[in-house]
GROMACS .gro file of C-alpha atoms in nm:
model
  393
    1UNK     CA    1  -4.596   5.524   1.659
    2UNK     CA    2  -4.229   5.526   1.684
    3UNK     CA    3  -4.119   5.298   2.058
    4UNK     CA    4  -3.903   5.527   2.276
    5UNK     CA    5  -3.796   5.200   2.493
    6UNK     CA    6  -3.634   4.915   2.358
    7UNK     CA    7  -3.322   4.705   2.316
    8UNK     CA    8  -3.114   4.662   2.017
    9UNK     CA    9  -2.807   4.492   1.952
   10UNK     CA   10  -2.534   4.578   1.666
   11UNK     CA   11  -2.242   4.301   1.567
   12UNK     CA   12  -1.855   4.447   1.438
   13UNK     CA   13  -1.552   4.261   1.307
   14UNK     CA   14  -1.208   4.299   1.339
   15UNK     CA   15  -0.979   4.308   1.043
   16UNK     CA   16  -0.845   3.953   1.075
   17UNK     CA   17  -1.198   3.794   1.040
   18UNK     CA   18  -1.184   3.644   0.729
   19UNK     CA   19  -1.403   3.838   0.510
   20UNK     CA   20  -1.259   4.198   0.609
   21UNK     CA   21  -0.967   4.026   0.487
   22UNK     CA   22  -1.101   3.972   0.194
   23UNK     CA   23  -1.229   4.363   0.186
   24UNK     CA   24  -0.861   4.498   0.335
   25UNK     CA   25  -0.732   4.299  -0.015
   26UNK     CA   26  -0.940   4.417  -0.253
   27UNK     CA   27  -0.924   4.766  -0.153
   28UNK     CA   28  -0.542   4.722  -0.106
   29UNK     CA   29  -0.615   4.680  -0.521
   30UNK     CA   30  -0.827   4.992  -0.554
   31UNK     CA   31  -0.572   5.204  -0.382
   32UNK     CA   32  -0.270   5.077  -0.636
   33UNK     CA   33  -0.478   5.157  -0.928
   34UNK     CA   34  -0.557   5.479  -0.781
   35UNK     CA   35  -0.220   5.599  -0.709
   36UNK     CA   36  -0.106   5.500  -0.983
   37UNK     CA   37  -0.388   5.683  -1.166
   38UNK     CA   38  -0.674   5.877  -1.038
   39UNK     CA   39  -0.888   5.818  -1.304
   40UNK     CA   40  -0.842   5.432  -1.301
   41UNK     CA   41  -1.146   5.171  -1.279
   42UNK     CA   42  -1.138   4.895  -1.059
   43UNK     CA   43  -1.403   4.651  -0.963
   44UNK     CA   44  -1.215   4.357  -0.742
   45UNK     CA   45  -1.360   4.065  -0.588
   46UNK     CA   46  -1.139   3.872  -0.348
   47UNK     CA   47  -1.165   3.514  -0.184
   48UNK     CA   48  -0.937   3.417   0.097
   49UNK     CA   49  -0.940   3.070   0.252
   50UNK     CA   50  -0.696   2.806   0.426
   51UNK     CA   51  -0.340   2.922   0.294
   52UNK     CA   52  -0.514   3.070  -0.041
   53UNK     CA   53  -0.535   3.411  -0.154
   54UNK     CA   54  -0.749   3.477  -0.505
   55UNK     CA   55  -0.877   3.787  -0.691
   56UNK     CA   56  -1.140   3.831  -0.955
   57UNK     CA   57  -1.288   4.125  -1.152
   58UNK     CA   58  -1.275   4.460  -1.363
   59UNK     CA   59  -0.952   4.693  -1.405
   60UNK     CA   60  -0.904   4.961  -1.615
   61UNK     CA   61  -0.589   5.158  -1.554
   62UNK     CA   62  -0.183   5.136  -1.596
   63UNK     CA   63  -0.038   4.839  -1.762
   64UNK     CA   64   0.214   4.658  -1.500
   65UNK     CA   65   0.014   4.758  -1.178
   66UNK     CA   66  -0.185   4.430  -1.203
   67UNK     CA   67   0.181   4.235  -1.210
   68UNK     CA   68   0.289   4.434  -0.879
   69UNK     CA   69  -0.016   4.344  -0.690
   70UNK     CA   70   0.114   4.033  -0.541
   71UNK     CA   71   0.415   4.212  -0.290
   72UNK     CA   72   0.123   4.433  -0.209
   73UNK     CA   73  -0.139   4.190  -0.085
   74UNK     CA   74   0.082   4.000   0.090
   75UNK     CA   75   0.190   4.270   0.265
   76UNK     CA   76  -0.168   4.375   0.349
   77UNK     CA   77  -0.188   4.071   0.502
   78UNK     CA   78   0.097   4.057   0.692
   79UNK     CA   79   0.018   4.430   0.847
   80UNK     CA   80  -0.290   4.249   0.957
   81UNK     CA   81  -0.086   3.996   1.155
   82UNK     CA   82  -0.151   3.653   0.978
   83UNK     CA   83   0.168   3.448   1.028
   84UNK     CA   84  -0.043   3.097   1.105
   85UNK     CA   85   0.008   2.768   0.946
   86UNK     CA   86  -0.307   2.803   0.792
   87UNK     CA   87  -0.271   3.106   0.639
   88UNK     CA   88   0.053   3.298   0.661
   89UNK     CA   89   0.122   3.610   0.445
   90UNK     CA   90   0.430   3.507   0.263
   91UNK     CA   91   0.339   3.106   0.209
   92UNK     CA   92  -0.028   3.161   0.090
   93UNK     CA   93  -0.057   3.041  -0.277
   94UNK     CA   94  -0.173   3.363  -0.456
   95UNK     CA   95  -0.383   3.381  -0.774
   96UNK     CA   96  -0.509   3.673  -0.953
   97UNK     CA   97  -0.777   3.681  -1.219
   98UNK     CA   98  -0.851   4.013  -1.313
   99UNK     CA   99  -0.889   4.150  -1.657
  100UNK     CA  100  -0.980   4.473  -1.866
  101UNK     CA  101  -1.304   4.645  -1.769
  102UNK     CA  102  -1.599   4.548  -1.995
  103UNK     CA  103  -1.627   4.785  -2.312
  104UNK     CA  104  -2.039   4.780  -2.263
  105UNK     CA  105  -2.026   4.946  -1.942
  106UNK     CA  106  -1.736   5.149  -1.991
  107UNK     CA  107  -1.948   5.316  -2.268
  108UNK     CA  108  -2.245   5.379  -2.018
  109UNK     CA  109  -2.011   5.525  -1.780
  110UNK     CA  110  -1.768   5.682  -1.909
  111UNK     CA  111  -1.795   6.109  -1.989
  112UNK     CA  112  -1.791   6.270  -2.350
  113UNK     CA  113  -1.860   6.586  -2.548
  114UNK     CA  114  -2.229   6.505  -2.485
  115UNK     CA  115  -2.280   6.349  -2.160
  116UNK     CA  116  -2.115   6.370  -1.856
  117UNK     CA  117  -1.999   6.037  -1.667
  118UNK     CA  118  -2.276   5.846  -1.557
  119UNK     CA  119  -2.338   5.622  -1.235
  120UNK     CA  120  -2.112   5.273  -1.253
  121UNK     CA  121  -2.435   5.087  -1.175
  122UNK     CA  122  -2.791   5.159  -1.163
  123UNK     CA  123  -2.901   5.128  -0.776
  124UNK     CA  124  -3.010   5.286  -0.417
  125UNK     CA  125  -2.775   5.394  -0.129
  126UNK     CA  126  -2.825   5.534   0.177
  127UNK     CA  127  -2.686   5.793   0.480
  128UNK     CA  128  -2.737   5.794   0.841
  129UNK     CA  129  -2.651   6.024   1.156
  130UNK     CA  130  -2.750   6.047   1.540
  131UNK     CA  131  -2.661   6.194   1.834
  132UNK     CA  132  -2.601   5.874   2.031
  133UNK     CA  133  -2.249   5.955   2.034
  134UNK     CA  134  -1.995   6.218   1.962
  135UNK     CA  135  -1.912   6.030   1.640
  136UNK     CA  136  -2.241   6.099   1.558
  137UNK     CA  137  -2.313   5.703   1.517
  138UNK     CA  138  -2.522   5.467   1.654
  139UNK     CA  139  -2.436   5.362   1.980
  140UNK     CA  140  -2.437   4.995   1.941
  141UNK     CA  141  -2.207   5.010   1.648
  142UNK     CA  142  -2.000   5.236   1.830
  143UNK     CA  143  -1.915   5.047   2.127
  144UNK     CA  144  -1.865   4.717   1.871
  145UNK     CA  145  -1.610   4.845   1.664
  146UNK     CA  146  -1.400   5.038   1.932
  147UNK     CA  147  -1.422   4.731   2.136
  148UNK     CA  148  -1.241   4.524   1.865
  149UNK     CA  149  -1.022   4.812   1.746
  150UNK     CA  150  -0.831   4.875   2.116
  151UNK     CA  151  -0.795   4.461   2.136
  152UNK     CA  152  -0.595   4.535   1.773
  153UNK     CA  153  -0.447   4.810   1.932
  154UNK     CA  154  -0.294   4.656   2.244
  155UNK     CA  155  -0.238   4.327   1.994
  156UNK     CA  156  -0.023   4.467   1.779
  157UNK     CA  157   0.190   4.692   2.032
  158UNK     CA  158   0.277   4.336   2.193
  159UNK     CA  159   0.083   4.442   2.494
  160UNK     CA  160  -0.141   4.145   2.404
  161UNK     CA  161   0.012   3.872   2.230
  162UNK     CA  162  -0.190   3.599   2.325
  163UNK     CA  163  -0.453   3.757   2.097
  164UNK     CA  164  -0.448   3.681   1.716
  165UNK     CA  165  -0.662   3.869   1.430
  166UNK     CA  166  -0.998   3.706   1.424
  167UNK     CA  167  -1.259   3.868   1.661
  168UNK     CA  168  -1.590   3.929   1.657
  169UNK     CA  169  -1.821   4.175   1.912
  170UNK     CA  170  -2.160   4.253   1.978
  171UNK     CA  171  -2.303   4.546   2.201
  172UNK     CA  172  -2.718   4.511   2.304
  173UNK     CA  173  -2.823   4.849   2.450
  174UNK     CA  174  -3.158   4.897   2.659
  175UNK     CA  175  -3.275   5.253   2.494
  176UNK     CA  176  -3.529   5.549   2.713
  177UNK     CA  177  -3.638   5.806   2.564
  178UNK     CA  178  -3.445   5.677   2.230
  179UNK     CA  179  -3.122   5.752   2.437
  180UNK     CA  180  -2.852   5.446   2.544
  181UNK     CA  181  -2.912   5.436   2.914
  182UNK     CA  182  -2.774   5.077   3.019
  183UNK     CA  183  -2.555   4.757   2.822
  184UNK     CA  184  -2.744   4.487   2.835
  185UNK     CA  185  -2.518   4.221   2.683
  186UNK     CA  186  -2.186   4.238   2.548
  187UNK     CA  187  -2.051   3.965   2.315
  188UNK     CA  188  -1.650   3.940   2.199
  189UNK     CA  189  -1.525   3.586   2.028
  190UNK     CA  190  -1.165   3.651   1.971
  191UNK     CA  191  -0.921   3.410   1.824
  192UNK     CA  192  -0.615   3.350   2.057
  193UNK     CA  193  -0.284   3.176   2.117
  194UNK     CA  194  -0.274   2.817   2.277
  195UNK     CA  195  -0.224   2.979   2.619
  196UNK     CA  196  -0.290   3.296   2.752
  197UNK     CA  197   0.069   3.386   2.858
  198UNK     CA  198   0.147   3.127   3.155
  199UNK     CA  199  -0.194   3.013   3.220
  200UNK     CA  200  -0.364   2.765   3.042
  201UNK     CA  201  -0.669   2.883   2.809
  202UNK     CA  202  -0.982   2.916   3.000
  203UNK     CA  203  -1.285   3.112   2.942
  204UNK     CA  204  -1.281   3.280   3.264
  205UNK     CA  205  -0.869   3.372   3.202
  206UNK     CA  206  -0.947   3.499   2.880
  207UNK     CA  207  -1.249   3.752   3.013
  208UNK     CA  208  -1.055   3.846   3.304
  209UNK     CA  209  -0.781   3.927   2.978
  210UNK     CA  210  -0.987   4.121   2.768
  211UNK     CA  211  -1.260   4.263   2.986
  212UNK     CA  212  -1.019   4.609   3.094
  213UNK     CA  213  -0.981   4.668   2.729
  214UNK     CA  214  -1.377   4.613   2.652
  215UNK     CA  215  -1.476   4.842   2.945
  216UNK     CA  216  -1.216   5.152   2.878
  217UNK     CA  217  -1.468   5.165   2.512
  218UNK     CA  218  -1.786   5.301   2.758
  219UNK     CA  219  -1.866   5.588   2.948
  220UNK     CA  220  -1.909   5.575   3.270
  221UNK     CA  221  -2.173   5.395   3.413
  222UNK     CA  222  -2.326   5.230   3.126
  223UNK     CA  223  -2.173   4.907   3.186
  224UNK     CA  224  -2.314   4.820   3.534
  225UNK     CA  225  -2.362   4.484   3.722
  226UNK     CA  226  -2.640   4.332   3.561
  227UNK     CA  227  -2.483   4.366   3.233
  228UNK     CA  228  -2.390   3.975   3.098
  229UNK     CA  229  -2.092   3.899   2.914
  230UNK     CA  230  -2.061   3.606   2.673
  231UNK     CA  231  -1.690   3.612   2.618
  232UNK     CA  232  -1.596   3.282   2.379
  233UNK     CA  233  -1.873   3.141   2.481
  234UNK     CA  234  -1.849   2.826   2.240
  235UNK     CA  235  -1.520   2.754   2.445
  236UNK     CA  236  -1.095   2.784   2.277
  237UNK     CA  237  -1.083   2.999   1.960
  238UNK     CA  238  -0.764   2.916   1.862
  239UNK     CA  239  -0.853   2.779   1.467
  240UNK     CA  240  -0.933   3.127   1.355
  241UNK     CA  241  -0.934   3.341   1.019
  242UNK     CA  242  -0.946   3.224   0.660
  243UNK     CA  243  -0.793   2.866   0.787
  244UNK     CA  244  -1.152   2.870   0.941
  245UNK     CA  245  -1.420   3.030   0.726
  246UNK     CA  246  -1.335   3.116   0.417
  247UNK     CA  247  -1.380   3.530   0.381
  248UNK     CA  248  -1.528   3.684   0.057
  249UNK     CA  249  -1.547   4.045  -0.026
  250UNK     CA  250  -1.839   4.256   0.020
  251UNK     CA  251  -2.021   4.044   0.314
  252UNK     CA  252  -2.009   4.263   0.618
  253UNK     CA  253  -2.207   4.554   0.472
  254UNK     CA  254  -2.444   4.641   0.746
  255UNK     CA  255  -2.123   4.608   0.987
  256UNK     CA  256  -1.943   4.859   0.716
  257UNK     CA  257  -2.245   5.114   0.799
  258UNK     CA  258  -2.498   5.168   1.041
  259UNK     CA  259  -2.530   4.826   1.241
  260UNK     CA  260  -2.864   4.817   1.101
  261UNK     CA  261  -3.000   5.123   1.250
  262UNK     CA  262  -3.064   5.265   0.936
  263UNK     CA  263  -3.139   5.108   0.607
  264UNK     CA  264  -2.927   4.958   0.376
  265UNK     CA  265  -2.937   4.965  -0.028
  266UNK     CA  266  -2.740   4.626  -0.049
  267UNK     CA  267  -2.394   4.745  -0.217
  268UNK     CA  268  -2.063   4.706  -0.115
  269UNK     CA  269  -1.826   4.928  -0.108
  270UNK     CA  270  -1.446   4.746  -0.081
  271UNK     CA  271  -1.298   4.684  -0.420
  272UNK     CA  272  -1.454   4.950  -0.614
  273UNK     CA  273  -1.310   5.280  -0.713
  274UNK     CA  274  -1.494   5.554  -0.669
  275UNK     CA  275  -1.692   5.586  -1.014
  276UNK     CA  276  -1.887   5.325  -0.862
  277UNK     CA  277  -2.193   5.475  -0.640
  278UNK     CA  278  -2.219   5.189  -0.496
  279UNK     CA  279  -1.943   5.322  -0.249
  280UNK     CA  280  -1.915   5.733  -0.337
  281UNK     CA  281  -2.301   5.771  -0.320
  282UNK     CA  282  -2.350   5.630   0.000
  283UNK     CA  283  -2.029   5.849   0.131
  284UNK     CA  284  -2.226   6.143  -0.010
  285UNK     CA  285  -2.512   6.058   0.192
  286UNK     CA  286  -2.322   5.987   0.498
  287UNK     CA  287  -2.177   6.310   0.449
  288UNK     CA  288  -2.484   6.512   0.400
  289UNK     CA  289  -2.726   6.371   0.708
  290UNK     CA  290  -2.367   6.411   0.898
  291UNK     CA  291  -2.377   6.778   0.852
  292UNK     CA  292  -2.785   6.787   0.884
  293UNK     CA  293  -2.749   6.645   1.266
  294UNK     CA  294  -2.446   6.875   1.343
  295UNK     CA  295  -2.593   7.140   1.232
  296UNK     CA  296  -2.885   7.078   1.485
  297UNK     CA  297  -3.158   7.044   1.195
  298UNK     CA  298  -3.232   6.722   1.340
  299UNK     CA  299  -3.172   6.431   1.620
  300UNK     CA  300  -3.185   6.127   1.359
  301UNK     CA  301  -3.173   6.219   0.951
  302UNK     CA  302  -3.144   5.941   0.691
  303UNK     CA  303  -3.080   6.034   0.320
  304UNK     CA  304  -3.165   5.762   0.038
  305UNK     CA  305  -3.049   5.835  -0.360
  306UNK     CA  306  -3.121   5.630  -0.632
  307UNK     CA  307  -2.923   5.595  -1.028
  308UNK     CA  308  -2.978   5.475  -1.298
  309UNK     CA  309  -2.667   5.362  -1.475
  310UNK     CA  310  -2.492   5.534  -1.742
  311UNK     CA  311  -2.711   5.875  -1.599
  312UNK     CA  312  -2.539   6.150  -1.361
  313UNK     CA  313  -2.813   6.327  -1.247
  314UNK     CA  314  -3.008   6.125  -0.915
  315UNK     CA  315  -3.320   5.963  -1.013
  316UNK     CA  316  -3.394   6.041  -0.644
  317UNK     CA  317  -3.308   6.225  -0.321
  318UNK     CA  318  -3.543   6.155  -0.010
  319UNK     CA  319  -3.501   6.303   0.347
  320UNK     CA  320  -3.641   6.117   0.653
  321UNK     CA  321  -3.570   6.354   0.980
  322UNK     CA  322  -3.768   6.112   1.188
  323UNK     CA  323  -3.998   6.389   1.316
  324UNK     CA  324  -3.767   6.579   1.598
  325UNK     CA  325  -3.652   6.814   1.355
  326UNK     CA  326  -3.679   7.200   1.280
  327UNK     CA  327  -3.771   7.191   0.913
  328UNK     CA  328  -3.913   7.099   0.640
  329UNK     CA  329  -3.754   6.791   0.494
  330UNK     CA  330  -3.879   6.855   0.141
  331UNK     CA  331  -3.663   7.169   0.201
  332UNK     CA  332  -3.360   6.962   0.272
  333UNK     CA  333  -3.445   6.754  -0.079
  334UNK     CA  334  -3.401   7.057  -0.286
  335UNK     CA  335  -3.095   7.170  -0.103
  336UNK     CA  336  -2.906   6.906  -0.027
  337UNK     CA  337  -2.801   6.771  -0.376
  338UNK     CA  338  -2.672   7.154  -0.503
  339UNK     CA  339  -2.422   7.115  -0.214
  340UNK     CA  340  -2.221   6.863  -0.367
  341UNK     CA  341  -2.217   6.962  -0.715
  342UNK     CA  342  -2.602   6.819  -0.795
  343UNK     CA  343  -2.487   6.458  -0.666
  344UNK     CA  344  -2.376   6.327  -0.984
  345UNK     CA  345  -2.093   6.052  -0.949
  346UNK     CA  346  -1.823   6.331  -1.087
  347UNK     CA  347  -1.978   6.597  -0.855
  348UNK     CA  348  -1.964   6.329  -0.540
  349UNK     CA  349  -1.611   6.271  -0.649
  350UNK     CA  350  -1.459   6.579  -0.708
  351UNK     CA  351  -1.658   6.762  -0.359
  352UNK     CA  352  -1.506   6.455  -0.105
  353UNK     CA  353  -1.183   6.404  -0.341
  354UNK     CA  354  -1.251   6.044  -0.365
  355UNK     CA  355  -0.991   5.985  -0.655
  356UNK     CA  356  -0.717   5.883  -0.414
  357UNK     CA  357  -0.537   5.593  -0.283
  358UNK     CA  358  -0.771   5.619   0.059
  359UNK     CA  359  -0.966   5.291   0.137
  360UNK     CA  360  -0.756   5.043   0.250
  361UNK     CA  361  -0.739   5.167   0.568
  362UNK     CA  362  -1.154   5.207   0.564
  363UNK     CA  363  -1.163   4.851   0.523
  364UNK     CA  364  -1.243   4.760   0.918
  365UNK     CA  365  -1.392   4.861   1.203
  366UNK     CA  366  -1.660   5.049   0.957
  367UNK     CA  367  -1.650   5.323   0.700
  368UNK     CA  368  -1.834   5.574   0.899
  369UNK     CA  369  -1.766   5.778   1.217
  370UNK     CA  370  -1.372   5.788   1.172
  371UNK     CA  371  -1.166   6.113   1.182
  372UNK     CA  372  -1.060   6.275   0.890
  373UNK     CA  373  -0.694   6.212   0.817
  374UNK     CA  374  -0.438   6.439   0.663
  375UNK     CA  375  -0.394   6.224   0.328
  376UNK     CA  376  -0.765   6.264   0.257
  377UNK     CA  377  -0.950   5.965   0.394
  378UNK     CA  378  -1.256   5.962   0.568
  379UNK     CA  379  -1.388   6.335   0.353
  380UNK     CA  380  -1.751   6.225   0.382
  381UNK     CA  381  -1.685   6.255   0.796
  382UNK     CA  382  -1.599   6.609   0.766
  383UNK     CA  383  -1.877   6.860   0.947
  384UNK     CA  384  -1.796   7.146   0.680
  385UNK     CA  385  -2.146   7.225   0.614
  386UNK     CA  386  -2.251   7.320   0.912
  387UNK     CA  387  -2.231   7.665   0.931
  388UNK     CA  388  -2.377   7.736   0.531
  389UNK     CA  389  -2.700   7.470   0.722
  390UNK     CA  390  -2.778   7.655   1.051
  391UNK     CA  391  -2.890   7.918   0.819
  392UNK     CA  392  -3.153   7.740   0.760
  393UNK     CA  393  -3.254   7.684   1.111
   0.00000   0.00000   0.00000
């Protein structure tokens, strides 16, 4: 039996910690490609560590786009704010190691007059939605990433600058009645200047700093007096970014989606274009139990697919509406896939209009429960199948 009372606790980082460094890179790579052709293949890993930048992987696209990268990640990285001794945007040594797409999976993938284009990789990926806040996200994840997204806010209007890009947060929620009722414990380690303005650094000076900007993130209420804070709690964080972890594409994937409220098939998606289902499947899936819970099918609904690669059609499609829902989920499983095209990869693709230079700016603060902008990004968070699903109901 499902608990209805319970804590749970869900981590974010900002996009100075070194590996969404790594991830704002590689999709800075992804988005050239793209713009440059729509139809382009990109697979990029990226490492970033003291005062070294270096990319590895796939391409398949324009010639010359690959010699332009370099003003491009450098600028990424400046936008982010790195101007440190250890790692500074425009002293970094940069290397770049990628080459042409393998033949042997281009073959698998790739359409003709007898198949159509196959999944990039074979695979599982899936969606999640709640009602635990208007973003339809889970609470915990919520609070984490808009904690560390008004600190980069008010750090790079110069409100703040004794902050610097690294940060980390964590949010622990007491749940009744599976709803968010109180914060137990809120965590934020955030990398800062030698002094806070004219104080020296102290822990105490640095949560009486931050803790206005942390608090505006909550309704009203749920922060409350028995709520602990652990703000730096290992002491200065001035040694911060790739100068102190090295950052690697790929590893924040359960930040990047549900804060591990919901399960997690184990891809990444920065660096990859979307061919790769790795990244448009679980958008698809996002997209679909998005609309499910707006459309008031359902409190909770999580959507798995599966692929094998080289094959377009799903070798799977499961619905789990956690049992507060008003029908049948097997319903749902038949449904579902025909509203996006059948769910192949060039269905996915061509439904959210993936083929565009959209994912750098997905690469923090998580790839889920953000607005839909005017230049396309974030499709997979529109709601547009709401009304065509409350028929159901």
């Amino acid at each position: 039996m499902a608990r209805s009372s319970y804590v749970f606790t869900s981590e974010s980082v900002s996009e100075g910690h070194p590996d969404k460094v790594a991830d704002r890179i590689s999709d800075t790579v992804v988005d050239a490609f793209l713009g440059a052709d729509p139809e382009a293949r990109v697979a990029c890993e990226t490492m970033v560590t003291t005062q070294r930048i270096i990319l590895a992987g796939e391409v398949r696209g324009p010639e010359g786009i690959v010699a332009g990268l370099e003003d491009k990640v450098r600028a990424a990285v400046k936008d982010i704010g790195y101007e440190q001794q250890g790692f500074h945007w425009k002293t970094a040594e940069y290397a770049c190691y990628l080459h042409a797409q393998s033949a042997d999976i281009a073959q698998g993938v790739d359409s003709s007059d007898t198949k159509d284009e196959g999944a990039g990789d074979q695979g599982i990926m899936f969606g999640y939605a709640c009602r635990e806040t208007p973003e339809l996200m889970p609470a915990t994840l919520q609070y984490s990433h808009n904690i560390l997204k008004r600190l980069a806010e008010v750090r790079h209007s110069g409100e703040r600058p004794e902050l610097e890009p690294d940060a980390k947060s964590q949010v622990t929620l007491r749940y009744e009645n599976d709803k968010p009722v109180h914060v137990e414990q809120i965590v934020v380690s955030h990398q800062h200047k030698p002094s806070l303005g004219s104080k020296p650094y102290s822990t105490e000076a640095m949560q009486a700093l931050i803790e206005p900007y942390v608090l505006s993130v909550f309704p009203d209420g749920l922060v409350t007096k028995d709520t602990k804070w652990h703000i730096n709690p290992t002491g200065k964080f001035e040694i911060g970014g790739p100068d102190g972890d090295a950052g690697l594409t790929g590893r924040k994937i359960i930040v990047d989606t549900y804060g591990g409220a919901a399960p997690h098939g184990g891809g990444a998606f920065s660096g990859k274009d979307p061919t790769k289902v790795d990244r448009s499947a679980a958008y698809a899936c996002r997209y679909l139990a998005k609309n499910v819970v707006a459309a008031g099918l359902a409190q909770r609904c999580t959507i798995q697919i599966s692929y094998a690669i080289g094959v377009a059609r799903p070798t799977s499609f499961y619905v789990d509406l956690h049992g507060a829902d008003t029908i049948d989920p097997a319903k749902l499983e038949k449904l579902l896939p025909d509203l996006i095209g059948g769910a192949t990869p060039r269905a996915i693709r061509t439904h959210l209009r993936l083929n565009r230079p959209i994912y750098a700016r997905s690469a923090a603060y998580g790839h889920f429960g953000r607005q839909p902008d005017n230049e396309g990004g974030f499709s997979w968070e529109r709601d547009d199948l709401v009304s065509e699903l409350k028929r159901l109901s």
